[in-house]
Amino acid sequence: MFEPEKFIQKQIRDIREQIGDGKAVIAASGGVDSTVCAVLMHHAVGDRLVAVFIDDGLMREGEAEQVINFFEERNMNARVVDAADEFFDALKGINEPEEKRKAFRNTFYSVLARVVREENANYLVQGTIAADVLETVKGIKTQHNILEQIGIDPESYGLTIVEPLREIYKDEVREVARSLGLPPEFSERPPFPGPGLATRVLGKVTPERVEIERRATKIVEAETSDIAAFQSMAVLMNDKATGIRDGKRAYGYIIVVRLVKSVNAITAEAVNVPWDVLKRIDKRITTEIPEVVHVLYSLTDKPPATIEFQ
Ligand code: XMP
């Protein structure tokens, strides 16, 4: 049986041994994996860890503030790097999902490399978990946090990678999070893809389209917060639909609402969301986001669908 307390003590010892008096950087997104890593590292090396929130312009509303407040409350060394323009420039004109991932990943690592240089760090901490390694080895999807796969040799940057969670699975990471005393908004946080809302904007990822997606996401998350789901999302379609606004034909955006149950994201089942909840989401989205004229619900399990649309 997995024993989180023992795991924590062992990791703290191992990290101290590996890092000595070196300096480490972690890109912390607020996800349970990177947050647990950051807190473990802080226990092990204190201020010699810098937790960096890279604001890529693709996060949900209020996410940067929530994550930084959490670190500051714990007196951790944390900073926000505003890189939204760089990410939007890199994503400009790209439609193809894996191309988007590639552009995101390249920008992510170029921003991170800059931060590592600025901080004079010699260790880069990554929240890689066992499932990331497995899915990448199987070639199911390129996860942005697997350096070897994208041909980056950290040593050529004078960097050593630290991956405290590489051996454990998500449910165990959550046990560690609870043992470390993380509040439920972090320990129980649903997965959110590394490339953020870019994963849920089909077609071109522009600031305007991401903002529509962000507002729809906020509504879907708020209206489904008491429904048990592994993930709950809004997705902005690439096509537009004919609708009616102010008595005239209007060509507007389409939002798909998707809630899935899953244990490990390998398979997933569409959630049977009550009709009145769906109608409330529909009403709110089409009223509060006038650019949207049509809301759909996604019925398909994984497989044959995936959880995200791209
Ligand atoms: P799919 O869409 O493949 O998603 O069924 C499985 C799980 O992985 C998440 N996901 C990602 N996470 N970078 C990530 O860090 C990505 O590019 C990415 N794509 C999908 C997805 O949210 C789900 O939990």
Tab-separated table of C-alpha atoms and ligand atoms in Angstrom:
chain	number	residue	atom	x	y	z
A	1	MET	CA	0.000	0.000	0.000
A	2	PHE	CA	1.178	3.496	-0.846
A	3	GLU	CA	2.202	5.475	2.233
A	4	PRO	CA	2.212	9.205	1.477
A	5	GLU	CA	4.019	10.233	4.672
A	6	LYS	CA	6.901	7.875	3.965
A	7	PHE	CA	7.000	9.003	0.343
A	8	ILE	CA	7.216	12.646	1.455
A	9	GLN	CA	10.047	11.983	3.930
A	10	LYS	CA	11.999	9.957	1.386
A	11	GLN	CA	11.574	12.583	-1.350
A	12	ILE	CA	12.724	15.368	0.961
A	13	ARG	CA	15.864	13.350	1.820
A	14	ASP	CA	16.508	12.466	-1.829
A	15	ILE	CA	15.975	16.041	-3.032
A	16	ARG	CA	18.386	17.410	-0.414
A	17	GLU	CA	20.945	14.829	-1.415
A	18	GLN	CA	20.522	15.509	-5.133
A	19	ILE	CA	20.501	19.301	-4.955
A	20	GLY	CA	22.922	20.010	-2.129
A	21	ASP	CA	23.215	23.795	-2.029
A	22	GLY	CA	22.149	24.273	-5.679
A	23	LYS	CA	19.261	26.411	-6.888
A	24	ALA	CA	16.092	25.089	-8.542
A	25	VAL	CA	13.265	26.469	-10.649
A	26	ILE	CA	9.826	24.938	-11.143
A	27	ALA	CA	7.176	26.111	-13.581
A	28	ALA	CA	4.094	25.851	-11.379
A	29	SER	CA	0.708	25.950	-13.104
A	30	GLY	CA	-1.535	25.282	-10.109
A	31	GLY	CA	-2.141	21.698	-11.216
A	32	VAL	CA	-1.852	19.112	-8.479
A	33	ASP	CA	1.394	17.629	-9.878
A	34	SER	CA	3.425	20.818	-10.085
A	35	THR	CA	1.961	22.189	-6.843
A	36	VAL	CA	2.916	19.044	-4.921
A	37	CYS	CA	6.406	19.180	-6.451
A	38	ALA	CA	6.810	22.827	-5.505
A	39	VAL	CA	5.714	22.244	-1.900
A	40	LEU	CA	7.948	19.165	-1.532
A	41	MET	CA	10.873	21.131	-2.930
A	42	HIS	CA	10.154	24.015	-0.603
A	43	HIS	CA	10.224	21.629	2.375
A	44	ALA	CA	13.550	20.265	1.134
A	45	VAL	CA	15.456	23.389	0.023
A	46	GLY	CA	13.372	26.397	1.158
A	47	ASP	CA	14.127	29.618	-0.705
A	48	ARG	CA	16.515	27.904	-3.081
A	49	LEU	CA	13.413	26.900	-5.043
A	50	VAL	CA	11.801	29.556	-7.218
A	51	ALA	CA	8.235	28.683	-8.275
A	52	VAL	CA	7.397	30.456	-11.531
A	53	PHE	CA	3.885	30.869	-12.858
A	54	ILE	CA	4.244	31.396	-16.598
A	55	ASP	CA	1.225	33.436	-17.602
A	56	ASP	CA	0.694	32.207	-21.157
A	57	GLY	CA	-2.610	34.047	-21.674
A	58	LEU	CA	-4.279	30.626	-21.946
A	59	MET	CA	-5.241	30.132	-18.301
A	60	ARG	CA	-8.675	30.294	-16.766
A	61	GLU	CA	-9.963	33.452	-15.102
A	62	GLY	CA	-8.227	34.254	-11.811
A	63	GLU	CA	-5.851	31.315	-12.056
A	64	ALA	CA	-2.584	33.297	-11.814
A	65	GLU	CA	-3.741	35.140	-8.680
A	66	GLN	CA	-5.000	31.952	-7.032
A	67	VAL	CA	-1.716	30.114	-7.581
A	68	ILE	CA	0.552	32.992	-6.535
A	69	ASN	CA	-1.548	33.682	-3.413
A	70	PHE	CA	-1.187	30.035	-2.422
A	71	PHE	CA	2.609	30.188	-2.690
A	72	GLU	CA	2.833	33.543	-0.943
A	73	GLU	CA	0.689	32.308	1.939
A	74	ARG	CA	3.282	29.594	2.418
A	75	ASN	CA	6.142	32.106	2.248
A	76	MET	CA	7.499	30.454	-0.853
A	77	ASN	CA	9.761	32.155	-3.330
A	78	ALA	CA	7.341	32.688	-6.273
A	79	ARG	CA	6.976	34.962	-9.293
A	80	VAL	CA	4.713	35.468	-12.308
A	81	VAL	CA	6.193	35.837	-15.769
A	82	ASP	CA	3.844	37.550	-18.207
A	83	ALA	CA	4.463	35.835	-21.539
A	84	ALA	CA	0.989	36.000	-23.135
A	85	ASP	CA	2.177	37.973	-26.196
A	86	GLU	CA	4.926	35.446	-26.909
A	87	PHE	CA	2.452	32.548	-26.810
A	88	PHE	CA	-0.125	34.278	-29.022
A	89	ASP	CA	2.613	35.188	-31.519
A	90	ALA	CA	3.779	31.573	-31.620
A	91	LEU	CA	0.224	30.245	-32.065
A	92	LYS	CA	-0.709	32.760	-34.765
A	93	GLY	CA	-2.282	31.165	-37.843
A	94	ILE	CA	-1.964	27.577	-36.580
A	95	ASN	CA	-5.007	25.263	-36.937
A	96	GLU	CA	-3.588	21.795	-36.493
A	97	PRO	CA	-3.738	20.450	-32.893
A	98	GLU	CA	-0.299	18.864	-32.705
A	99	GLU	CA	1.203	21.950	-34.379
A	100	LYS	CA	-0.396	24.027	-31.629
A	101	ARG	CA	1.130	21.753	-28.997
A	102	LYS	CA	4.515	22.106	-30.662
A	103	ALA	CA	4.291	25.914	-30.802
A	104	PHE	CA	3.129	25.985	-27.191
A	105	ARG	CA	5.913	23.683	-26.048
A	106	ASN	CA	8.661	25.585	-27.856
A	107	THR	CA	7.484	28.885	-26.413
A	108	PHE	CA	7.065	27.360	-22.976
A	109	TYR	CA	10.628	26.085	-22.906
A	110	SER	CA	12.108	29.236	-24.360
A	111	VAL	CA	10.398	31.313	-21.630
A	112	LEU	CA	11.395	28.808	-18.978
A	113	ALA	CA	15.016	28.698	-20.167
A	114	ARG	CA	15.108	32.498	-19.878
A	115	VAL	CA	13.801	32.331	-16.299
A	116	VAL	CA	16.309	29.625	-15.386
A	117	ARG	CA	19.144	31.842	-16.701
A	118	GLU	CA	17.811	34.909	-14.881
A	119	GLU	CA	17.623	32.938	-11.655
A	120	ASN	CA	21.059	31.322	-12.126
A	121	ALA	CA	19.447	27.969	-11.385
A	122	ASN	CA	21.100	24.624	-12.028
A	123	TYR	CA	18.089	22.372	-11.392
A	124	LEU	CA	14.772	22.266	-13.207
A	125	VAL	CA	11.950	20.546	-11.343
A	126	GLN	CA	9.229	18.841	-13.357
A	127	GLY	CA	5.900	17.436	-12.188
A	128	THR	CA	6.120	14.429	-14.503
A	129	ILE	CA	4.061	11.509	-13.168
A	130	ALA	CA	4.149	7.823	-14.094
A	131	ALA	CA	1.188	8.098	-16.519
A	132	ASP	CA	2.920	10.893	-18.501
A	133	VAL	CA	5.922	8.673	-19.027
A	134	LEU	CA	3.722	5.725	-20.025
A	135	GLU	CA	1.537	7.638	-22.523
A	136	THR	CA	4.552	9.253	-24.092
A	137	VAL	CA	6.371	5.941	-24.473
A	138	LYS	CA	3.233	4.489	-26.101
A	139	GLY	CA	3.116	7.471	-28.486
A	140	ILE	CA	-0.477	8.324	-27.556
A	141	LYS	CA	0.159	12.021	-27.177
A	142	THR	CA	3.130	14.330	-26.864
A	143	GLN	CA	3.020	15.637	-23.324
A	144	HIS	CA	4.768	18.972	-23.123
A	145	ASN	CA	6.722	18.066	-20.020
A	146	ILE	CA	8.832	15.262	-21.421
A	147	LEU	CA	12.106	16.875	-22.402
A	148	GLU	CA	13.962	13.905	-23.851
A	149	GLN	CA	11.191	13.320	-26.348
A	150	ILE	CA	11.549	16.737	-27.869
A	151	GLY	CA	15.280	16.489	-28.212
A	152	ILE	CA	16.251	18.916	-25.447
A	153	ASP	CA	19.348	17.804	-23.609
A	154	PRO	CA	19.117	19.626	-20.272
A	155	GLU	CA	22.783	19.001	-19.521
A	156	SER	CA	23.792	21.081	-22.519
A	157	TYR	CA	22.048	23.945	-20.687
A	158	GLY	CA	23.935	23.064	-17.495
A	159	LEU	CA	20.671	21.875	-16.003
A	160	THR	CA	19.768	18.757	-14.078
A	161	ILE	CA	16.154	17.621	-14.140
A	162	VAL	CA	14.455	16.715	-10.866
A	163	GLU	CA	11.253	14.665	-11.140
A	164	PRO	CA	10.064	13.740	-7.633
A	165	LEU	CA	6.728	12.226	-8.854
A	166	ARG	CA	7.986	10.159	-11.775
A	167	GLU	CA	7.220	6.850	-10.047
A	168	ILE	CA	3.690	7.544	-8.793
A	169	TYR	CA	0.204	7.821	-10.289
A	170	LYS	CA	-2.367	10.594	-10.012
A	171	ASP	CA	-4.359	9.077	-7.124
A	172	GLU	CA	-1.112	8.772	-5.164
A	173	VAL	CA	-0.140	12.360	-6.019
A	174	ARG	CA	-3.482	13.453	-4.537
A	175	GLU	CA	-2.775	11.436	-1.368
A	176	VAL	CA	0.578	13.192	-1.080
A	177	ALA	CA	-1.156	16.553	-1.627
A	178	ARG	CA	-3.588	15.869	1.231
A	179	SER	CA	-0.753	14.708	3.485
A	180	LEU	CA	1.111	17.933	2.738
A	181	GLY	CA	-1.995	19.846	3.838
A	182	LEU	CA	-2.855	21.335	0.451
A	183	PRO	CA	-6.409	22.763	0.338
A	184	PRO	CA	-8.955	20.827	-1.793
A	185	GLU	CA	-8.864	23.400	-4.620
A	186	PHE	CA	-5.334	22.114	-5.227
A	187	SER	CA	-5.369	18.508	-3.926
A	188	GLU	CA	-8.618	17.669	-5.760
A	189	ARG	CA	-8.090	19.962	-8.763
A	190	PRO	CA	-9.391	18.382	-11.979
A	191	PRO	CA	-6.754	17.891	-14.679
A	192	PHE	CA	-6.242	20.855	-16.981
A	193	PRO	CA	-4.102	20.468	-20.098
A	194	GLY	CA	-0.645	22.041	-20.192
A	195	PRO	CA	-1.443	24.138	-23.288
A	196	GLY	CA	-4.451	25.466	-21.363
A	197	LEU	CA	-7.431	26.895	-23.181
A	198	ALA	CA	-5.544	26.545	-26.494
A	199	THR	CA	-6.497	22.850	-26.318
A	200	ARG	CA	-10.164	23.876	-26.211
A	201	VAL	CA	-10.147	26.477	-28.966
A	202	LEU	CA	-10.519	24.613	-32.242
A	203	GLY	CA	-8.988	26.450	-35.167
A	204	LYS	CA	-7.094	29.678	-34.652
A	205	VAL	CA	-6.007	30.618	-31.150
A	206	THR	CA	-6.392	34.402	-30.966
A	207	PRO	CA	-6.771	36.516	-27.810
A	208	GLU	CA	-10.383	37.283	-28.818
A	209	ARG	CA	-11.333	33.609	-29.322
A	210	VAL	CA	-9.546	32.544	-26.110
A	211	GLU	CA	-11.492	35.201	-24.190
A	212	ILE	CA	-14.804	33.746	-25.447
A	213	GLU	CA	-13.600	30.285	-24.460
A	214	ARG	CA	-12.503	31.588	-21.032
A	215	ARG	CA	-15.901	33.143	-20.319
A	216	ALA	CA	-17.730	29.963	-21.398
A	217	THR	CA	-15.381	27.839	-19.247
A	218	LYS	CA	-16.145	29.960	-16.212
A	219	ILE	CA	-19.895	29.468	-16.706
A	220	VAL	CA	-19.624	25.689	-17.275
A	221	GLU	CA	-17.363	25.218	-14.241
A	222	ALA	CA	-19.628	27.334	-12.016
A	223	GLU	CA	-22.853	25.607	-13.084
A	224	THR	CA	-21.438	22.072	-12.743
A	225	SER	CA	-19.365	22.466	-9.580
A	226	ASP	CA	-21.612	20.074	-7.623
A	227	ILE	CA	-21.724	17.375	-10.333
A	228	ALA	CA	-19.216	14.556	-9.895
A	229	ALA	CA	-16.988	14.652	-12.977
A	230	PHE	CA	-13.373	13.996	-13.822
A	231	GLN	CA	-13.345	17.031	-16.115
A	232	SER	CA	-15.890	19.663	-16.982
A	233	MET	CA	-15.225	21.927	-19.944
A	234	ALA	CA	-16.370	24.280	-22.677
A	235	VAL	CA	-14.899	23.938	-26.161
A	236	LEU	CA	-15.044	26.616	-28.834
A	237	MET	CA	-15.787	25.166	-32.271
A	238	ASN	CA	-13.993	26.263	-35.392
A	239	ASP	CA	-17.150	26.688	-37.512
A	240	LYS	CA	-19.754	29.329	-36.907
A	241	ALA	CA	-23.542	28.852	-36.946
A	242	THR	CA	-26.408	31.001	-38.134
A	243	GLY	CA	-28.413	32.419	-35.246
A	244	ILE	CA	-30.700	35.340	-34.524
A	245	ARG	CA	-29.766	38.479	-32.608
A	246	ASP	CA	-32.049	41.504	-32.307
A	247	GLY	CA	-34.426	39.973	-34.851
A	248	LYS	CA	-31.685	39.676	-37.488
A	249	ARG	CA	-29.636	36.789	-38.770
A	250	ALA	CA	-26.350	36.610	-36.910
A	251	TYR	CA	-23.408	34.425	-37.659
A	252	GLY	CA	-21.982	33.411	-34.263
A	253	TYR	CA	-19.783	31.031	-32.354
A	254	ILE	CA	-20.659	27.484	-31.254
A	255	ILE	CA	-19.693	26.192	-27.792
A	256	VAL	CA	-19.656	22.512	-26.884
A	257	VAL	CA	-20.099	21.551	-23.229
A	258	ARG	CA	-18.369	18.336	-22.192
A	259	LEU	CA	-18.350	16.557	-18.817
A	260	VAL	CA	-16.684	13.199	-18.413
A	261	LYS	CA	-16.264	10.588	-15.712
A	262	SER	CA	-12.938	8.821	-15.689
A	263	VAL	CA	-10.466	7.199	-13.332
A	264	ASN	CA	-7.198	7.614	-15.192
A	265	ALA	CA	-8.087	9.483	-18.417
A	266	ILE	CA	-7.315	6.371	-20.480
A	267	THR	CA	-11.049	5.779	-20.932
A	268	ALA	CA	-13.883	8.158	-20.089
A	269	GLU	CA	-17.670	8.271	-20.082
A	270	ALA	CA	-19.856	11.262	-20.904
A	271	VAL	CA	-21.763	12.377	-17.795
A	272	ASN	CA	-25.567	12.296	-17.757
A	273	VAL	CA	-26.016	15.963	-16.845
A	274	PRO	CA	-29.592	16.908	-15.842
A	275	TRP	CA	-31.457	18.774	-18.568
A	276	ASP	CA	-32.199	21.798	-16.355
A	277	VAL	CA	-28.470	22.235	-15.676
A	278	LEU	CA	-27.714	22.036	-19.407
A	279	LYS	CA	-30.453	24.563	-20.187
A	280	ARG	CA	-29.126	26.916	-17.499
A	281	ILE	CA	-25.634	26.692	-19.009
A	282	ASP	CA	-27.081	27.315	-22.476
A	283	LYS	CA	-29.068	30.357	-21.273
A	284	ARG	CA	-26.112	31.851	-19.449
A	285	ILE	CA	-23.632	31.327	-22.276
A	286	THR	CA	-25.893	32.724	-25.005
A	287	THR	CA	-26.926	35.675	-22.811
A	288	GLU	CA	-23.599	36.561	-21.211
A	289	ILE	CA	-21.496	35.904	-24.327
A	290	PRO	CA	-23.475	37.447	-27.187
A	291	GLU	CA	-20.904	36.252	-29.754
A	292	VAL	CA	-22.168	32.685	-29.097
A	293	VAL	CA	-25.430	31.649	-30.786
A	294	HIS	CA	-25.416	27.879	-30.299
A	295	VAL	CA	-24.535	25.544	-27.400
A	296	LEU	CA	-24.174	21.755	-27.796
A	297	TYR	CA	-23.561	18.882	-25.368
A	298	SER	CA	-20.981	16.208	-26.143
A	299	LEU	CA	-22.305	12.632	-25.720
A	300	THR	CA	-19.380	10.503	-26.823
A	301	ASP	CA	-17.273	8.339	-24.523
A	302	LYS	CA	-13.516	7.824	-24.836
A	303	PRO	CA	-12.877	5.830	-26.982
A	304	PRO	CA	-13.730	6.595	-29.728
A	305	ALA	CA	-13.594	10.284	-28.723
A	306	THR	CA	-10.772	11.692	-26.617
A	307	ILE	CA	-11.518	13.786	-23.557
A	308	GLU	CA	-10.330	16.998	-25.182
A	309	PHE	CA	-11.347	17.732	-28.776
A	310	GLN	CA	-7.793	18.088	-30.007
B	1	XMP	P1	-7.360	13.128	-24.119
B	1	XMP	O1	-7.909	14.330	-24.808
B	1	XMP	O2	-6.156	12.565	-24.799
B	1	XMP	O3	-6.846	13.648	-22.693
B	1	XMP	O4	-8.384	12.078	-23.857
B	1	XMP	C1	-6.400	12.801	-21.662
B	1	XMP	C2	-6.027	13.671	-20.478
B	1	XMP	O5	-4.859	14.448	-20.775
B	1	XMP	C3	-5.145	15.832	-20.729
B	1	XMP	N1	-4.436	16.441	-21.869
B	1	XMP	C4	-3.272	17.092	-21.792
B	1	XMP	N2	-2.501	17.391	-20.743
B	1	XMP	N3	-0.984	18.485	-22.183
B	1	XMP	C5	-1.348	18.100	-20.943
B	1	XMP	O6	-0.637	18.400	-19.995
B	1	XMP	C6	-1.706	18.227	-23.286
B	1	XMP	O7	-1.352	18.592	-24.391
B	1	XMP	C7	-2.913	17.480	-23.072
B	1	XMP	N4	-3.879	17.037	-23.906
B	1	XMP	C8	-4.798	16.390	-23.147
B	1	XMP	C9	-6.667	15.937	-20.823
B	1	XMP	O8	-7.155	17.121	-20.239
B	1	XMP	C10	-7.103	14.686	-20.112
B	1	XMP	O9	-7.093	14.827	-18.716
